[in-house]
Coordinates of C-alpha atoms in Angstrom, one line a residue:
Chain A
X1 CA 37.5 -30.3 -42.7
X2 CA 38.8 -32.8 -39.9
X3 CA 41.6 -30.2 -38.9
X4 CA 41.0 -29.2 -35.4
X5 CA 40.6 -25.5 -35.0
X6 CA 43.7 -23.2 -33.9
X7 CA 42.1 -19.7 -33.2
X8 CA 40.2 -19.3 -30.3
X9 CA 37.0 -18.3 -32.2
X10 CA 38.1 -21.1 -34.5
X11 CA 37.7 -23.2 -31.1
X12 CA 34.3 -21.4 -30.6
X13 CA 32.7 -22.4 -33.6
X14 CA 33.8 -25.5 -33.4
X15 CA 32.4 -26.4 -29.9
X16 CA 28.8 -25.0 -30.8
X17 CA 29.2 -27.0 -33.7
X18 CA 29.8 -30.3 -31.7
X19 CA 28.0 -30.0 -28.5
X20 CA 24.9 -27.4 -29.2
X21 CA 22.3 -29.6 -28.3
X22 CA 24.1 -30.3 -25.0
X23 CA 24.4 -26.3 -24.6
X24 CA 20.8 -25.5 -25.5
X25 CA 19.7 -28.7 -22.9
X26 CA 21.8 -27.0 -20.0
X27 CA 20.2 -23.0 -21.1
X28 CA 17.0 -24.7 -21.1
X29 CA 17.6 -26.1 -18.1
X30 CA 18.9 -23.3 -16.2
X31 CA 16.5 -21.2 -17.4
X32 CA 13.5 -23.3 -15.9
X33 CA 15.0 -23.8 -12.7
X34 CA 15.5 -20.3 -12.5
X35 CA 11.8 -19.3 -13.7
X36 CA 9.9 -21.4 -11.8
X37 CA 12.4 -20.7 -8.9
X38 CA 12.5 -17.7 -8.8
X39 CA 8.3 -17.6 -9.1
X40 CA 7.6 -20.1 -6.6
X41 CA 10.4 -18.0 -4.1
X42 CA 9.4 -14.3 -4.8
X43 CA 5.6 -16.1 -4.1
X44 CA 6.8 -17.6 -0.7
X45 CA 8.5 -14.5 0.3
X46 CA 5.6 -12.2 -0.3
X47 CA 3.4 -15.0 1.7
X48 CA 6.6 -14.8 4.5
X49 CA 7.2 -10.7 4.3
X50 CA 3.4 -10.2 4.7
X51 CA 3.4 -12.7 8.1
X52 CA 6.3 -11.0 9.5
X53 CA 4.7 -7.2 8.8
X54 CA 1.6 -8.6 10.5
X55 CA 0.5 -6.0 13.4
X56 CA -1.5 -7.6 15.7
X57 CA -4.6 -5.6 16.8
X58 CA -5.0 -5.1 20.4
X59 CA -8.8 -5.8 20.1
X60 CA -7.7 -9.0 18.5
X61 CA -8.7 -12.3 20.7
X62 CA -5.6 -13.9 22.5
X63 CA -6.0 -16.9 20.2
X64 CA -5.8 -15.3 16.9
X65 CA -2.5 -12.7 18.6
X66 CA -0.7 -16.3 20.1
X67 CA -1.4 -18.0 16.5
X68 CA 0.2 -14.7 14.7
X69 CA 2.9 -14.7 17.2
X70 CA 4.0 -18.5 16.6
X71 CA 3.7 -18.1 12.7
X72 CA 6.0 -14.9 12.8
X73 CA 8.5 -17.0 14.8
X74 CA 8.7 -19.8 12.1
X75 CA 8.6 -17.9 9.5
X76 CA 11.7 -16.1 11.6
X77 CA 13.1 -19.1 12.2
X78 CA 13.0 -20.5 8.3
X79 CA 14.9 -16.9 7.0
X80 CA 17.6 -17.1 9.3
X81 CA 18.4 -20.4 8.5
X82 CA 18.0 -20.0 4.7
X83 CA 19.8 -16.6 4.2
X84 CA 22.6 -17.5 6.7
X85 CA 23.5 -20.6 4.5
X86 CA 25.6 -21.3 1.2
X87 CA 22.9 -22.6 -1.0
X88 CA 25.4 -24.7 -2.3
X89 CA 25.6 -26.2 1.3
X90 CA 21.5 -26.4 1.1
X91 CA 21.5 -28.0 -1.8
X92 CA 24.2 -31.1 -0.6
X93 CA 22.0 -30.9 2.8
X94 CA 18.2 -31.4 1.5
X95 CA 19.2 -33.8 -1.6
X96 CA 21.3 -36.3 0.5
X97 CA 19.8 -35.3 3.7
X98 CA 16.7 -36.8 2.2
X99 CA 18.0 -39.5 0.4
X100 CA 20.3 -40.6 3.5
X101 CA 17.4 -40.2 6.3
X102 CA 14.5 -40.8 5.0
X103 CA 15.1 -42.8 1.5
X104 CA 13.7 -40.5 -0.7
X105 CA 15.4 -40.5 -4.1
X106 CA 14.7 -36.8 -5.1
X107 CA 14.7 -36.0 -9.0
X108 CA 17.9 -33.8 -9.0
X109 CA 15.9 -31.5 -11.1
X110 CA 13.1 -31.2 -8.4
X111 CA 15.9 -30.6 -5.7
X112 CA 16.9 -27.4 -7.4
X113 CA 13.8 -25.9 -7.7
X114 CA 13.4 -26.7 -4.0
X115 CA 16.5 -25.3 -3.0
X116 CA 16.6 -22.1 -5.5
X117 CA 12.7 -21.3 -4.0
X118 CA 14.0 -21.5 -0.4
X119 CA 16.2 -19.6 -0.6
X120 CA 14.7 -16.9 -3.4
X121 CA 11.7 -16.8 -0.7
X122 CA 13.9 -15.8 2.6
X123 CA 15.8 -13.0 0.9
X124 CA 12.6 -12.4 -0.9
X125 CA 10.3 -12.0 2.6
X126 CA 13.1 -9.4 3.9
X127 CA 12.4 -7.0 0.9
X128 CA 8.7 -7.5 1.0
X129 CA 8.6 -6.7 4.3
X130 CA 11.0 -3.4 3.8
X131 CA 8.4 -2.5 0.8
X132 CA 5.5 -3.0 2.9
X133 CA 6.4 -0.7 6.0
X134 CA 7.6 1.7 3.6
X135 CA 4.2 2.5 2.1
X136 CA 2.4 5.4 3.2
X137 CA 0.8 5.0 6.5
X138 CA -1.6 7.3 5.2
X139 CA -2.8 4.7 2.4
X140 CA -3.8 2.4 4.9
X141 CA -6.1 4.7 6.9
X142 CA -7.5 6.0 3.6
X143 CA -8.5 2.6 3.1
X144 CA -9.8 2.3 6.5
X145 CA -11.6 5.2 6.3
X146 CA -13.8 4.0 4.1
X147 CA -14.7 0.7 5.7
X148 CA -11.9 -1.6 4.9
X149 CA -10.7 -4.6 7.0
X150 CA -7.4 -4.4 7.4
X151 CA -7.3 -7.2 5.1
X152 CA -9.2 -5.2 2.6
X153 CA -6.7 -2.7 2.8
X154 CA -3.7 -4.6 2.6
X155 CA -4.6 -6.4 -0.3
X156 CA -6.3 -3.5 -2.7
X157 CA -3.7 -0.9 -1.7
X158 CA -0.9 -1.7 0.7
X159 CA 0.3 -4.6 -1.2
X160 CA -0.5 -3.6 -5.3
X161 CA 2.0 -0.7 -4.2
X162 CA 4.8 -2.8 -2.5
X163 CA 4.6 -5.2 -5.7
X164 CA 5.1 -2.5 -8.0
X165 CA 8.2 -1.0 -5.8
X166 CA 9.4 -4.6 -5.6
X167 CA 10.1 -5.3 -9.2
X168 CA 13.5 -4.0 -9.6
X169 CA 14.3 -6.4 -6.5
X170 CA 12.7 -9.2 -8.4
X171 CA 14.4 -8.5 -11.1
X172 CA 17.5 -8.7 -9.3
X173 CA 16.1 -11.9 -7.4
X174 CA 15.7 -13.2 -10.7
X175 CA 18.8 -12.4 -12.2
X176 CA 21.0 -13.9 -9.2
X177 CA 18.7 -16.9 -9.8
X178 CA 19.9 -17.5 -12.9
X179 CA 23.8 -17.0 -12.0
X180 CA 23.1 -19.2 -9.1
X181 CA 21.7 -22.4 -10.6
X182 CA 25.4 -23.0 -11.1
X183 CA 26.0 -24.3 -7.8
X184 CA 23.7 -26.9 -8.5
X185 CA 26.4 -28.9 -10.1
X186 CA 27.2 -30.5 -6.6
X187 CA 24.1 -32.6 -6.9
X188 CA 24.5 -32.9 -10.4
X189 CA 21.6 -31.1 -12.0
X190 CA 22.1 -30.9 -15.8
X191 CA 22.3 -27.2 -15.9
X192 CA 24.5 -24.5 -18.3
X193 CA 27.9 -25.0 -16.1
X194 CA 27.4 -28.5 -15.6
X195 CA 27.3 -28.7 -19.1
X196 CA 30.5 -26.2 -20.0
X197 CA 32.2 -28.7 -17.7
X198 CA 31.7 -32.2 -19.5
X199 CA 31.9 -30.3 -22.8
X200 CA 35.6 -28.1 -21.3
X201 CA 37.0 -31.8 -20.5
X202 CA 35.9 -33.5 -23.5
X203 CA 39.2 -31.2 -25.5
X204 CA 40.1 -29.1 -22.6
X205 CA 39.0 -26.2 -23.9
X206 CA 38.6 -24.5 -21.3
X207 CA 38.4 -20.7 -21.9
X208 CA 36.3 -21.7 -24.9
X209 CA 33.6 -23.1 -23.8
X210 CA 33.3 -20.8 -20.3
X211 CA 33.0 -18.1 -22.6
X212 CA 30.3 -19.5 -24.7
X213 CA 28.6 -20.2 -21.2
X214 CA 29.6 -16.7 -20.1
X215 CA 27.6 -15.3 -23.5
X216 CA 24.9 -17.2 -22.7
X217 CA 24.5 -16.8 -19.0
X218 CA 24.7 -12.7 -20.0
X219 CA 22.4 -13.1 -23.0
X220 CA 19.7 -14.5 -20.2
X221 CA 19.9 -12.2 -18.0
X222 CA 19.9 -8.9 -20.3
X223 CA 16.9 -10.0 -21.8
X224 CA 15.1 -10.4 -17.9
X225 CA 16.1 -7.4 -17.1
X226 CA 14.7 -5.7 -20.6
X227 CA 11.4 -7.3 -19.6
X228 CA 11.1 -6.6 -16.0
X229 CA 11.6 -2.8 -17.1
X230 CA 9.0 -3.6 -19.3
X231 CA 6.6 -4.5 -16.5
X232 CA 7.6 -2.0 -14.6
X233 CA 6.4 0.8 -17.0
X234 CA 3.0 -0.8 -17.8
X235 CA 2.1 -0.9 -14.4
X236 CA 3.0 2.4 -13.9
X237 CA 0.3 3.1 -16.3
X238 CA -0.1 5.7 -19.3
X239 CA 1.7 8.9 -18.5
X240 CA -0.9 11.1 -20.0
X241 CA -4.4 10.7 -18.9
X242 CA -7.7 12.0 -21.5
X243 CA -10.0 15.0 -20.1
X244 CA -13.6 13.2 -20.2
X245 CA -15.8 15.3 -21.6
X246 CA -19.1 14.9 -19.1
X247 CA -21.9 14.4 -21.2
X248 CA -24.3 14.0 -18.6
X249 CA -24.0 17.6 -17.1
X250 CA -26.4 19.8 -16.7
X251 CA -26.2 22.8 -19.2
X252 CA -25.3 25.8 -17.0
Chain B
X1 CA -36.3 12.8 13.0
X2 CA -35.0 11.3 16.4
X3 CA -33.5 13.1 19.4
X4 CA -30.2 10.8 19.8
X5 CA -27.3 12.9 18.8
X6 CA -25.6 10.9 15.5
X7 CA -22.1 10.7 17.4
X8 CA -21.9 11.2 21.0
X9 CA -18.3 11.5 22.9
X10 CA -18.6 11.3 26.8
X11 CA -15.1 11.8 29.5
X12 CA -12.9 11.3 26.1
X13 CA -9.2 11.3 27.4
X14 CA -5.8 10.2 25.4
X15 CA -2.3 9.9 26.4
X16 CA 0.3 9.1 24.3
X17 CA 2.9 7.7 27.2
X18 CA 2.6 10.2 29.6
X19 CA 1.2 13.1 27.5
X20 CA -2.1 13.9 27.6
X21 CA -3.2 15.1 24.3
X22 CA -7.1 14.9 25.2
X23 CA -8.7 15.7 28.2
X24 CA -12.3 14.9 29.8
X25 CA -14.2 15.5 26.1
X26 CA -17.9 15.9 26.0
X27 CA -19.3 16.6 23.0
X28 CA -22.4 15.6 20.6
X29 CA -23.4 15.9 17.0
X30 CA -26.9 16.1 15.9
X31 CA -28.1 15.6 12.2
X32 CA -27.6 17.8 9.4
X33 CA -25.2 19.3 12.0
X34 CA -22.2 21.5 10.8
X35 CA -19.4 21.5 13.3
X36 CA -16.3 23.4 13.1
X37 CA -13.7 22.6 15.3
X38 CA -10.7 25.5 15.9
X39 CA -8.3 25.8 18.2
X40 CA -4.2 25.9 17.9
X41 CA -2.0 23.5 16.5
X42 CA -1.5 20.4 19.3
X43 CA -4.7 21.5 20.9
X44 CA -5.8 17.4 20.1
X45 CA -8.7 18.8 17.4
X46 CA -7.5 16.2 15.2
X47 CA -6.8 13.5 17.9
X48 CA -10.5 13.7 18.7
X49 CA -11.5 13.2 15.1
X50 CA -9.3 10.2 15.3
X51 CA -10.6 8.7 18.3
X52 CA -14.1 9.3 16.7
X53 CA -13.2 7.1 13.5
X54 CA -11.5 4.6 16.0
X55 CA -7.6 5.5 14.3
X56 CA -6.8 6.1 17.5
X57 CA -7.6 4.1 21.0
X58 CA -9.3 6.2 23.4
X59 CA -7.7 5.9 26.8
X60 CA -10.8 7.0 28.2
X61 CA -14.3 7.7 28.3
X62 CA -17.2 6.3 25.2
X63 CA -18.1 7.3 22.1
X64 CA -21.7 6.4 21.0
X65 CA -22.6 5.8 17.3
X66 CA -26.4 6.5 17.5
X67 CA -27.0 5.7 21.1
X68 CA -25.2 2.6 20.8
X69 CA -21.2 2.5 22.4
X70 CA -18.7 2.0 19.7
X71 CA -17.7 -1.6 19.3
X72 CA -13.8 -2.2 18.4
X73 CA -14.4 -5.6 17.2
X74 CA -12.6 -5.4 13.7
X75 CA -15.7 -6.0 11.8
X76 CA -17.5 -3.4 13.8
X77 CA -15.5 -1.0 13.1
X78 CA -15.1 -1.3 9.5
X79 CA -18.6 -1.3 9.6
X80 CA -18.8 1.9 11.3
X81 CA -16.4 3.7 9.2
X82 CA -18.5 2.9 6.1
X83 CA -20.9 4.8 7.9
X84 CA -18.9 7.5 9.0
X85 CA -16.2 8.4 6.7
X86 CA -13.2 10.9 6.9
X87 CA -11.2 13.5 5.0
X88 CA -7.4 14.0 5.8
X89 CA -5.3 16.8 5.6
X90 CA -2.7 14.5 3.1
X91 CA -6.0 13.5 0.6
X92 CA -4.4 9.4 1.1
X93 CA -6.1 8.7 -2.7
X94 CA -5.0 5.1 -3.4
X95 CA -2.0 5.6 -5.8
X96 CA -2.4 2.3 -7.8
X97 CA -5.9 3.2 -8.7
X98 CA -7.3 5.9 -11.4
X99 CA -9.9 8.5 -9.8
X100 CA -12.5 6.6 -10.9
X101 CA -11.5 3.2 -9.4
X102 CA -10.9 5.5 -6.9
X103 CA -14.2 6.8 -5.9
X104 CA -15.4 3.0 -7.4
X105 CA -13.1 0.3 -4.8
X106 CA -15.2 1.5 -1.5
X107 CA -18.3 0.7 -3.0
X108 CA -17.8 -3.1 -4.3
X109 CA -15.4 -4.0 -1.4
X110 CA -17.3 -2.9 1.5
X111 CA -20.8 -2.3 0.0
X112 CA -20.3 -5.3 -2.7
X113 CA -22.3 -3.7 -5.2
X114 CA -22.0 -4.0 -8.3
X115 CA -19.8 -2.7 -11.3
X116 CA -22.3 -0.8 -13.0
X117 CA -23.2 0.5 -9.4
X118 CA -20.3 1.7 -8.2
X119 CA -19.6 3.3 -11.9
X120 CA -22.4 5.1 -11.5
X121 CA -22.2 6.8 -7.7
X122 CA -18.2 7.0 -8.6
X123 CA -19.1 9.2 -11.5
X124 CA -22.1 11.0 -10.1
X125 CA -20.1 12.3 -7.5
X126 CA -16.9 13.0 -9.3
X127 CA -19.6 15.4 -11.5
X128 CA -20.7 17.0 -8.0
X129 CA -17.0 18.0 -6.8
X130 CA -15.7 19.0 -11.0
X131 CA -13.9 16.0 -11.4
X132 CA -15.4 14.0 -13.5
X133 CA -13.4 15.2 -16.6
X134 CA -10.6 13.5 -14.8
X135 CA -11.3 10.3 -14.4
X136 CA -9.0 8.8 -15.5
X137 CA -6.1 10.3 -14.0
X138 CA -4.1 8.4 -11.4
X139 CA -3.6 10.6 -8.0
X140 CA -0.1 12.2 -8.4
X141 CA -1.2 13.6 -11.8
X142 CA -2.8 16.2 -9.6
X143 CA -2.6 19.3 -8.0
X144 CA -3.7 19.2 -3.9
X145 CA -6.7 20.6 -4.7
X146 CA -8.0 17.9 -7.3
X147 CA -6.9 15.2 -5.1
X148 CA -9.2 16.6 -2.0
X149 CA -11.7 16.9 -4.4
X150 CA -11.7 13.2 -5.5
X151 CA -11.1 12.6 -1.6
X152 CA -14.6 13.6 -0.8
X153 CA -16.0 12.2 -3.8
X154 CA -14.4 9.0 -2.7
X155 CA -16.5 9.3 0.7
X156 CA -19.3 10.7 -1.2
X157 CA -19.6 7.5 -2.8
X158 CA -20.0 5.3 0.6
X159 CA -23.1 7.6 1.2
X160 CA -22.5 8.3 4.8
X161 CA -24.1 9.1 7.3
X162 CA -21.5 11.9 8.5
X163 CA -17.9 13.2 7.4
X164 CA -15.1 14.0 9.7
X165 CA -12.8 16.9 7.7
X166 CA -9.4 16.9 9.5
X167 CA -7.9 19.9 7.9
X168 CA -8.6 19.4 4.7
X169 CA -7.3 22.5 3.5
X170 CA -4.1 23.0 5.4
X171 CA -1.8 20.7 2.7
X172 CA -2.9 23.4 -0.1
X173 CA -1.7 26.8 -1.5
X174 CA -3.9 29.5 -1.0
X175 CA -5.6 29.4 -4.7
X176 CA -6.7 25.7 -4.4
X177 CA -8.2 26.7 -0.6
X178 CA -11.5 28.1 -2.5
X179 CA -12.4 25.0 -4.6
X180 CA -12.2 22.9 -1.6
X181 CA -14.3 24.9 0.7
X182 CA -16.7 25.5 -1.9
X183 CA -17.4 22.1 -2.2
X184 CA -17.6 21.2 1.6
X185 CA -20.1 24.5 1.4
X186 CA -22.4 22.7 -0.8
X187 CA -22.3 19.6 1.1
X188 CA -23.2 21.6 4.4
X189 CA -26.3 23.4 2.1
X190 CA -27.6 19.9 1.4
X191 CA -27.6 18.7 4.8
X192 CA -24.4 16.5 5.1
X193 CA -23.3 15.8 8.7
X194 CA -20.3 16.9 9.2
X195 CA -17.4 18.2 11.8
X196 CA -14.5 19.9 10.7
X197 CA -11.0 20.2 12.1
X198 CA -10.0 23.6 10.4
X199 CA -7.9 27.2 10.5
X200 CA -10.1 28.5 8.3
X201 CA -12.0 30.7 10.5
X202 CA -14.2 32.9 7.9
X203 CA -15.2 29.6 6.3
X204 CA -16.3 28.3 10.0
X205 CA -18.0 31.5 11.2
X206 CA -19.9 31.0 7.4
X207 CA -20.7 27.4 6.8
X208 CA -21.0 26.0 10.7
X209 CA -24.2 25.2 12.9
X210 CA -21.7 25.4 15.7
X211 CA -18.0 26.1 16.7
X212 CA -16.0 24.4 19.3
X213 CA -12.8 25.9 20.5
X214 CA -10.2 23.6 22.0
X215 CA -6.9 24.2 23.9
X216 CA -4.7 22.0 25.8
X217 CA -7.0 19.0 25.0
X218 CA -10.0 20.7 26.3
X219 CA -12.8 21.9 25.1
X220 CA -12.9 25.4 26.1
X221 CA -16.1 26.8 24.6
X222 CA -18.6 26.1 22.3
X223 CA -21.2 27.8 20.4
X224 CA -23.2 29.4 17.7
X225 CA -20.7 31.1 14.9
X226 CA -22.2 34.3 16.7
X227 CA -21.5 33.7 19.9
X228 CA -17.9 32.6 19.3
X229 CA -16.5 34.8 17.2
X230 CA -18.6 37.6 18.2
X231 CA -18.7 37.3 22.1
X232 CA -16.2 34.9 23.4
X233 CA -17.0 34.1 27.2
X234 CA -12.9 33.3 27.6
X235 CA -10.2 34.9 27.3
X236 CA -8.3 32.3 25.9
X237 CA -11.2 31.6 22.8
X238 CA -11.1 35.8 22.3
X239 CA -7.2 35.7 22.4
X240 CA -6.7 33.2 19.7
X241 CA -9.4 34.5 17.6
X242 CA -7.6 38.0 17.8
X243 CA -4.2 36.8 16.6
X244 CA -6.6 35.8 13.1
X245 CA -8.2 39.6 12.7
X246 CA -4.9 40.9 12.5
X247 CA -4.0 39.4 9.5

C-alpha cells in the first residue's frame, strides 16, 4: 500500500488522496475571493460607469455641473490607473504599501478582495458605460415623456436594460476573476495555485498536481458560466405570453 | 371654461449650429382642441412638438403652459410632462417591462399611487385601445401597431391634460395605419387635447378642429380642415396638398 505511484493518474490519485483538504481549502478560497470580488467590482463599476455617462443638464446649477465634473475626473483618474496596471503589481503595491507607510497589517485575505474589486470595478465601469450609451435614446425620452426625472428614467429603464446586456460581460468579469486570484500568490493568499505549489514541491510532482488545479480551476468556471446563462434567460422573461381574456368588457 | 389657450408658443426659433430648423413660431392650443400639424419632411413639425415637451431647447422665443412660461428647472419639467404627454413615431415602450407594467410604472413613479391604482387605470386603458388581452406581453412580442396602441395607453394612464402625436403612424405598414387612427379618433370624440404631427392628410381633414401647414420652419397657414384643404390662401399649402390628391 506504501508503494509510491508510477502512472501519472496513479500520481493523481494519490495527491487527492494526501493533500485534499489542502485542495478543497485553496478552491474555497479562490472561489470566495472571486465571488465577493467580482460582486463588490461589477457593483463599483456600475456606480463608476454611471458617473462617467452622467450628462450634465444645461439648466443644472453651476454647483451641481462643477461637483459632476470633479467626480467624473476621479473616477477618470481611478480607471486609468487600475486598468493600466498588472494586478499582480497592485496587489505587491497596496499590501506592502500599506504595511510599509502606514503600519497597517492587512489580512492577506482582505488584500485580495481589495485588489480583485479594484480592478473588476475599472474594467467593469468601461463596459457599463458602453452598455449605457448604447441603449435606445428613445427609451429615455419615453420615460421622460411621461414625467420622469432623469433619475427616474435611468434607474427604471435605462439601467434594468444595460444590466441585462451586461451579463455576458460579467460573466466573463467573473470568469477572469477566478483565473486571476492566482496572482495573488505574491502576497501569499492561500488560494488554489498557492496551494498546487506547496503540494508540487512537497514530491515534485509537478504536472500532477497543475492538472488537478487545471480540472478544478475549469470545473469553476463551467459551472459560472452555466449559471450566468441561466440568469440571462430568466430575465429575459417567458417567451410565450397568455392572451387575457377581459372579463370586465362590455358585451358588444 | 377659461380663455387662456392650454399651450401657447410665442417667436419660437431653433438652430441646430447654424441651421435654422424653426423660425419665428406663433401658435396656441385651446381645450378640447384637435390640431393637426402637416407640412414636408424637415419642415421642423416635429422639432416644434419637441420644443413644446422641452426635448429640445428653444433658441428662442416662450412657450406658456396655461398662461404661465415654461420653467426648465428639472423638476418643473418633469412635472410638466406628466401633464402633457407625447406619442413618438418609434412607440419607445420600456423593453424590460410587460404592457401592463408598462401602462402601470408612470403612474406609481411620478404620480405615486398605488399598486391597485395604477393596476387599475393601466388596465382600463389597455381595454380602451384593444389591448388588454395582451397584457402581459413584453414590447418586441408585437407588431408596430400593438405597441402604439400600448403607447397611448401608456399616456392615457397619466391622465393628461393634452397629447402631442409626433407621427405616430409613419413607423407602420399600411394595415396597422387604421387601428391607430381609430383610436386617436376616439380620443378626439371625447375631447382629448391633442396636436398631431402627421402625413395622414384624410385623417387630418376628418378628425382636426384646425390644420397648421408648415414649411421651412414656418408656419405658413393655418385653418379650419375646410379652409385648408379646400381653399388654400398659398401656393405653397395648395402645392403640397396637390402632390397627396394624386395618389
Amino acid at each position: 500500500m506504501d508503494s509510491t505511484p508510477t502512472t501519472f493518474f496513479g500520481w493523481v490519485a494519490y495527491l487527492l488522496n494526501e493533500f485534499w483538504p489542502r485542495f478543497l481549502a485553496g478552491t474555497v478560497n479562490t472561489l470566495e475571493i472571486a465571488l465577493v470580488g467580482t460582486v463588490l467590482g461589477c457593483a463599483l463599476g456600475f456606480v463608476v460607469g454611471i458617473v462617467q455617462s452622467i450628462k450634465v443638464d444645461s439648466h443644472a446649477s453651476p454647483v451641481s455641473r462643477a461637483l459632476v465634473g470633479l467626480l467624473k475626473a476621479i473616477v477618470a483618474i481611478y480607471v486609468e490607473i487600475f486598468r493600466g496596471t498588472p494586478m499582480m503589481v497592485q496587489a505587491m503595491v497596496i499590501y506592502y504599501g500599506s504595511a510599509e507607510m502606514y503600519g497597517l497589517d492587512m489580512n492577506t485575505f482582505f488584500a485580495g478582495i481589495l485588489v480583485l474589486t479594484l480592478n473588476t470595478g475599472a474594467y467593469m465601469a468601461e463596459s457599463v458605460r458602453g452598455a449605457i450609451t448604447g441603449i435606445d435614446p428613445g427609451q429615455l425620452e419615453g420615460a421622460y415623456a411621461i414625467g420622469f426625472t432623469h433619475f427616474q428614467a435611468m434607474t427604471r429603464v435605462v439601467i434594468p436594460q444595460a444590466f441585462r446586456n451586461l451579463i455576458p460581460q460579467i460573466g466573463n468579469m467573473f470568469i477572469s476573476s477566478i483565473k486571476d486570484t492566482s496572482v495573488l500568490n505574491v502576497i501569499s493568499v492561500t488560494e488554489l495555485y498557492y496551494v498546487g505549489r506547496s503540494v508540487a514541491s512537497s514530491y515534485y510532482r509537478f504536472f500532477e498536481t497543475y492538472f488537478i488545479i487545471s480540472i478544478i480551476y475549469l470545473v469553476l468556471t463551467f459551472v459560472i458560466s452555466r449559471l450566468l446563462r441561466l440568469m440571462e434567460r430568466k430575465l429575459d422573461g417567458a417567451r410565450d405570453y397568455e392572451l387575457v381574456i377581459d372579463e370586465g368588457a362590455e358585451v358588444a | 371654461m377659461s380663455d387662456t389657450p392650454i399651450l401657447k408658443v410665442e417667436h419660437l426659433g431653433k438652430s441646430f449650429g447654424t441651421h435654422e430648423v424653426l423660425r419665428d413660431i406663433d401658435f396656441s392650443v385651446n381645450r378640447g382642441e384637435v390640431i393637426s400639424v402637416i407640412g414636408p419632411s424637415g419642415s421642423g413639425k416635429s422639432t416644434l412638438l419637441r420644443c413644446i415637451n422641452m426635448l429640445e431647447d428653444p433658441s428662442a422665443g416662450t412657450i406658456y403652459f396655461e398662461g404661465k412660461a415654461l420653467s426648465y428647472a428639472p423638476k418643473d419639467q418633469s412635472a410638466f410632462r406628466a401633464r402633457v404627454g407625447m406619442v413618438f413615431q418609434s412607440f419607445n415602450l420600456f423593453n424590460n417591462m410587460t404592457v401592463l407594467q408598462n401602462c402601470m410604472v408612470g403612474v406609481q413613479v411620478v404620480k405615486h399611487g398605488s399598486k391597485s391604482e395604477a393596476e387599475g387605470l393601466a388596465k382600463k386603458y389597455l381595454r380602451e385601445v384593444g389591448m388588454y388581452a395582451y397584457q402581459n406581453a413584453r414590447p418586441a412580442q408585437l407588431s408596430g401597431g400593438q405597441k402604439q396602441r400600448v403607447a397611448i395607453a401608456r399616456e392615457l394612464c397619466m391622465q393628461p391634460d393634452a397629447i402631442l402625436f409626433d407621427e405616430p403612424t409613419s413607423a407602420l405598414d399600411p394595415e396597422m395605419v387604421g387601428e391607430v387612427l381609430e383610436v386617436i379618433k376616439r380620443l378626439a370624440e371625447q375631447g382629448m387635447t391633442m396636436v398631431i404631427v402627421t402625413h395622414e392628410m384624410l385623417f387630418a381633414r376628418d378628425i382636426s378642429t384646425r390644420v397648421v401647414f408648415m414649411d421651412q420652419g414656418v408656419i405658413v397657414e393655418e385653418g379650419t380642415p375646410d379652409q385648408l384643404f379646400n381653399h388654400p390662401q398659398h401656393k405653397r399649402t395648395a402645392d403640397f396638398l396637390s402632390r397627396y390628391r394624386q395618389v
